[in-house]
mmCIF file of C-alpha atoms in Angstrom:
data_model
loop_
_atom_site.group_PDB
_atom_site.id
_atom_site.type_symbol
_atom_site.label_atom_id
_atom_site.label_comp_id
_atom_site.label_asym_id
_atom_site.label_seq_id
_atom_site.Cartn_x
_atom_site.Cartn_y
_atom_site.Cartn_z
ATOM 1 C CA MET A 1 9.084 1.232 -51.203
ATOM 2 C CA HIS A 2 11.429 3.297 -49.023
ATOM 3 C CA GLU A 3 8.895 3.539 -46.206
ATOM 4 C CA ILE A 4 8.376 -0.230 -46.106
ATOM 5 C CA ALA A 5 12.141 -0.770 -46.020
ATOM 6 C CA ALA A 6 12.475 1.715 -43.144
ATOM 7 C CA LEU A 7 9.630 0.034 -41.265
ATOM 8 C CA LEU A 8 11.231 -3.386 -41.763
ATOM 9 C CA ARG A 9 14.392 -1.994 -40.152
ATOM 10 C CA GLU A 10 12.245 -0.809 -37.226
ATOM 11 C CA TYR A 11 10.678 -4.269 -37.026
ATOM 12 C CA ASP A 12 14.151 -5.823 -36.894
ATOM 13 C CA ARG A 13 15.240 -3.281 -34.261
ATOM 14 C CA ALA A 14 12.209 -4.150 -32.122
ATOM 15 C CA ARG A 15 12.900 -7.881 -32.480
ATOM 16 C CA ALA A 16 16.559 -7.317 -31.559
ATOM 17 C CA TYR A 17 15.451 -5.455 -28.433
ATOM 18 C CA THR A 18 13.199 -8.387 -27.568
ATOM 19 C CA ASP A 19 16.200 -10.693 -27.952
ATOM 20 C CA ASP A 20 18.210 -8.438 -25.615
ATOM 21 C CA LEU A 21 15.471 -8.947 -23.027
ATOM 22 C CA TRP A 22 15.472 -12.743 -23.059
ATOM 23 C CA LYS A 23 18.368 -14.415 -24.885
ATOM 24 C CA ASP A 24 20.627 -14.371 -21.792
ATOM 25 C CA LEU A 25 17.975 -16.013 -19.595
ATOM 26 C CA THR A 26 17.889 -19.709 -18.775
ATOM 27 C CA PRO A 27 15.161 -21.907 -20.272
ATOM 28 C CA ASP A 28 13.650 -22.173 -16.782
ATOM 29 C CA GLU A 29 13.480 -18.374 -16.505
ATOM 30 C CA VAL A 30 11.878 -18.100 -19.958
ATOM 31 C CA THR A 31 9.148 -20.611 -19.062
ATOM 32 C CA TRP A 32 8.641 -19.583 -15.412
ATOM 33 C CA ARG A 33 5.329 -17.996 -14.489
ATOM 34 C CA PRO A 34 5.087 -15.655 -11.498
ATOM 35 C CA HIS A 35 1.612 -17.072 -10.774
ATOM 36 C CA GLU A 36 -1.240 -18.911 -12.483
ATOM 37 C CA ASN A 37 -2.814 -15.752 -13.885
ATOM 38 C CA SER A 38 0.405 -14.499 -15.399
ATOM 39 C CA SER A 39 2.120 -15.415 -18.644
ATOM 40 C CA ALA A 40 5.715 -16.589 -18.864
ATOM 41 C CA ILE A 41 8.242 -14.686 -20.938
ATOM 42 C CA GLY A 42 8.134 -17.588 -23.396
ATOM 43 C CA TRP A 43 4.421 -17.120 -23.935
ATOM 44 C CA HIS A 44 4.959 -13.452 -24.832
ATOM 45 C CA LEU A 45 7.716 -14.463 -27.285
ATOM 46 C CA GLY A 46 5.429 -16.904 -29.036
ATOM 47 C CA HIS A 47 2.502 -14.498 -28.933
ATOM 48 C CA GLN A 48 4.501 -11.707 -30.603
ATOM 49 C CA ALA A 49 5.285 -14.024 -33.523
ATOM 50 C CA HIS A 50 1.781 -15.504 -33.601
ATOM 51 C CA VAL A 51 0.191 -12.071 -33.966
ATOM 52 C CA ALA A 52 2.690 -11.045 -36.654
ATOM 53 C CA HIS A 53 1.902 -14.157 -38.679
ATOM 54 C CA PHE A 54 -1.847 -13.849 -38.071
ATOM 55 C CA MET A 55 -1.910 -10.251 -39.271
ATOM 56 C CA ILE A 56 0.281 -10.875 -42.321
ATOM 57 C CA ARG A 57 -1.803 -13.924 -43.226
ATOM 58 C CA ASN A 58 -5.162 -12.235 -42.821
ATOM 59 C CA LEU A 59 -4.361 -8.801 -44.208
ATOM 60 C CA THR A 60 -1.908 -9.461 -47.036
ATOM 61 C CA ALA A 61 -1.452 -13.141 -47.931
ATOM 62 C CA ALA A 62 -3.311 -16.310 -47.067
ATOM 63 C CA GLU A 63 -0.706 -18.837 -45.998
ATOM 64 C CA PRO A 64 -0.569 -21.613 -43.427
ATOM 65 C CA SER A 65 0.840 -21.174 -39.956
ATOM 66 C CA PRO A 66 4.504 -22.091 -39.577
ATOM 67 C CA ASP A 67 3.576 -24.072 -36.437
ATOM 68 C CA PRO A 68 -0.194 -24.746 -36.235
ATOM 69 C CA GLU A 69 0.123 -26.484 -32.859
ATOM 70 C CA LEU A 70 1.149 -23.159 -31.312
ATOM 71 C CA ASP A 71 -1.759 -21.138 -32.697
ATOM 72 C CA ALA A 72 -4.277 -21.750 -29.913
ATOM 73 C CA LEU A 73 -1.684 -21.542 -27.126
ATOM 74 C CA MET A 74 -0.260 -18.209 -28.300
ATOM 75 C CA ASP A 75 -3.632 -16.564 -28.922
ATOM 76 C CA SER A 76 -4.342 -13.916 -26.278
ATOM 77 C CA ALA A 77 -7.972 -15.092 -26.223
ATOM 78 C CA ASN A 78 -6.604 -18.150 -24.419
ATOM 79 C CA PRO A 79 -6.981 -17.327 -20.676
ATOM 80 C CA GLU A 80 -3.680 -16.863 -18.854
ATOM 81 C CA ARG A 81 -4.233 -19.844 -16.578
ATOM 82 C CA PHE A 82 -4.073 -22.089 -19.705
ATOM 83 C CA ARG A 83 -0.783 -20.681 -20.998
ATOM 84 C CA GLY A 84 1.530 -22.934 -19.010
ATOM 85 C CA ALA A 85 2.481 -25.806 -21.347
ATOM 86 C CA LEU A 86 5.035 -23.920 -23.417
ATOM 87 C CA PRO A 87 7.211 -25.403 -26.150
ATOM 88 C CA THR A 88 10.986 -25.473 -25.829
ATOM 89 C CA VAL A 89 13.029 -22.308 -26.189
ATOM 90 C CA GLU A 90 14.446 -23.744 -29.412
ATOM 91 C CA ARG A 91 10.975 -24.209 -30.878
ATOM 92 C CA LEU A 92 9.921 -20.706 -29.839
ATOM 93 C CA THR A 93 13.079 -19.287 -31.415
ATOM 94 C CA ALA A 94 12.488 -21.177 -34.656
ATOM 95 C CA PHE A 95 8.865 -19.997 -34.730
ATOM 96 C CA ARG A 96 9.889 -16.363 -34.193
ATOM 97 C CA ASP A 97 12.604 -16.559 -36.855
ATOM 98 C CA THR A 98 10.317 -18.201 -39.419
ATOM 99 C CA VAL A 99 7.596 -15.616 -38.893
ATOM 100 C CA ALA A 100 10.121 -12.762 -39.208
ATOM 101 C CA GLU A 101 11.397 -14.243 -42.480
ATOM 102 C CA ARG A 102 7.811 -14.418 -43.772
ATOM 103 C CA VAL A 103 7.124 -10.830 -42.712
ATOM 104 C CA HIS A 104 10.198 -9.710 -44.639
ATOM 105 C CA ALA A 105 9.314 -11.796 -47.693
ATOM 106 C CA ARG A 106 5.735 -10.581 -47.912
ATOM 107 C CA MET A 107 6.591 -6.943 -47.222
ATOM 108 C CA GLY A 108 9.378 -7.194 -49.800
ATOM 109 C CA ASP A 109 6.888 -8.479 -52.369
ATOM 110 C CA ILE A 110 4.562 -5.595 -51.592
ATOM 111 C CA ALA A 111 7.350 -3.010 -51.770
ATOM 112 C CA ALA A 112 8.506 -4.414 -55.135
ATOM 113 C CA GLY A 113 4.963 -4.454 -56.547
ATOM 114 C CA ARG A 114 4.884 -8.253 -56.901
ATOM 115 C CA VAL A 115 1.302 -8.398 -55.581
ATOM 116 C CA GLY A 116 -2.171 -7.635 -56.829
ATOM 117 C CA ALA A 117 -3.235 -4.095 -55.927
ATOM 118 C CA PRO A 118 0.293 -2.963 -54.993
ATOM 119 C CA ALA A 119 -0.653 0.624 -54.127
ATOM 120 C CA GLN A 120 -3.463 -0.486 -51.800
ATOM 121 C CA LEU A 121 -1.282 -3.129 -50.163
ATOM 122 C CA THR A 122 1.495 -0.571 -49.657
ATOM 123 C CA VAL A 123 -0.880 1.461 -47.498
ATOM 124 C CA VAL A 124 -1.888 -1.694 -45.604
ATOM 125 C CA ALA A 125 1.761 -2.742 -45.218
ATOM 126 C CA THR A 126 2.906 0.533 -43.685
ATOM 127 C CA HIS A 127 0.157 0.511 -41.085
ATOM 128 C CA LEU A 128 0.613 -3.212 -40.482
ATOM 129 C CA LEU A 129 4.360 -2.921 -39.890
ATOM 130 C CA THR A 130 3.871 -0.007 -37.510
ATOM 131 C CA THR A 131 1.356 -2.099 -35.599
ATOM 132 C CA LEU A 132 3.683 -5.113 -35.495
ATOM 133 C CA VAL A 133 6.544 -2.997 -34.129
ATOM 134 C CA ASN A 134 4.327 -1.457 -31.459
ATOM 135 C CA HIS A 135 2.896 -4.852 -30.538
ATOM 136 C CA GLU A 136 6.428 -6.216 -30.159
ATOM 137 C CA TYR A 137 7.291 -3.332 -27.838
ATOM 138 C CA GLN A 138 4.035 -3.732 -25.909
ATOM 139 C CA HIS A 139 5.001 -7.263 -24.930
ATOM 140 C CA ASP A 140 8.621 -6.241 -24.396
ATOM 141 C CA GLN A 141 7.375 -4.054 -21.556
ATOM 142 C CA TRP A 142 5.825 -7.075 -19.850
ATOM 143 C CA ILE A 143 8.862 -9.252 -20.584
ATOM 144 C CA GLY A 144 11.056 -6.542 -19.092
ATOM 145 C CA GLU A 145 8.947 -6.321 -15.954
ATOM 146 C CA VAL A 146 9.254 -10.061 -15.308
ATOM 147 C CA ARG A 147 12.972 -9.961 -16.197
ATOM 148 C CA ALA A 148 13.750 -7.088 -13.828
ATOM 149 C CA ASP A 149 11.144 -7.252 -11.066
ATOM 150 C CA ALA A 150 10.638 -10.996 -10.664
ATOM 151 C CA LEU A 151 13.931 -12.457 -11.921
ATOM 152 C CA GLY A 152 16.264 -9.655 -10.796
ATOM 153 C CA HIS A 153 18.077 -9.101 -14.109
ATOM 154 C CA ALA A 154 19.091 -5.667 -15.344
ATOM 155 C CA LEU A 155 17.252 -4.256 -18.326
ATOM 156 C CA PRO A 156 19.110 -3.507 -21.553
ATOM 157 C CA PRO A 157 19.124 0.082 -22.804
ATOM 158 C CA ASP A 158 16.243 1.170 -24.995
ATOM 159 C CA PRO A 159 16.865 0.567 -28.700
ATOM 160 C CA ASP A 160 18.720 3.235 -30.645
ATOM 161 C CA GLY A 161 17.286 4.564 -33.842
ATOM 162 C CA GLY A 162 15.522 7.810 -33.124
ATOM 163 C CA ASN A 163 12.035 6.646 -34.124
ATOM 164 C CA THR A 164 10.941 5.268 -30.770
ATOM 165 C CA ARG A 165 9.896 6.963 -27.582
ATOM 166 C CA ARG A 166 8.157 5.969 -24.402
ATOM 167 C CA ILE A 167 4.478 6.662 -23.797
ATOM 168 C CA ASP A 168 2.949 5.510 -20.513
ATOM 169 C CA GLY A 169 6.162 3.568 -19.939
ATOM 170 C CA TYR A 170 5.887 1.642 -23.210
ATOM 171 C CA LEU A 171 8.202 1.989 -26.184
ATOM 172 C CA VAL A 172 6.307 3.032 -29.291
ATOM 173 C CA LEU A 173 7.283 3.709 -32.868
ATOM 174 C CA ASP A 174 6.496 7.244 -33.973
ATOM 175 C CA CYS A 175 5.262 7.632 -37.522
ATOM 176 C CA LEU A 176 8.106 7.822 -40.011
#
């Protein structure tokens, strides 16, 4: 249970870092694409949440998407040139928040043993949360590059916490 709680804190820290990268940007900056074969910051925000929900749904609990209309758009199998019609910043924010609440709820159920096969799902949950944190940071790198290089905004400092480091320029969560 302790490890899942610690990983949920890392997940929240990664999401907070993501927010530091985009929350001060204008809606136009969030939806702007450097070129046709590039994704907007807003796409990465939706994709981070989409993958988190997809993995939770398929690996721990079958449940419907919080916003089924976004599923195809936020799937990385969708070629970049078709990622232009983004929802509003408010809708993306609501989607991200809902998915994060579901991640916490499901991981909390696993940590408390309120699931079938709680020991097996605990193993799945720890690996899943590590993957979700690292996926969040993977896209944060790309968000940061657009923020700094294309939009000219300073980058926030790396998240504090002691469990992350940079590898090949990307933040990653070391095993706890």
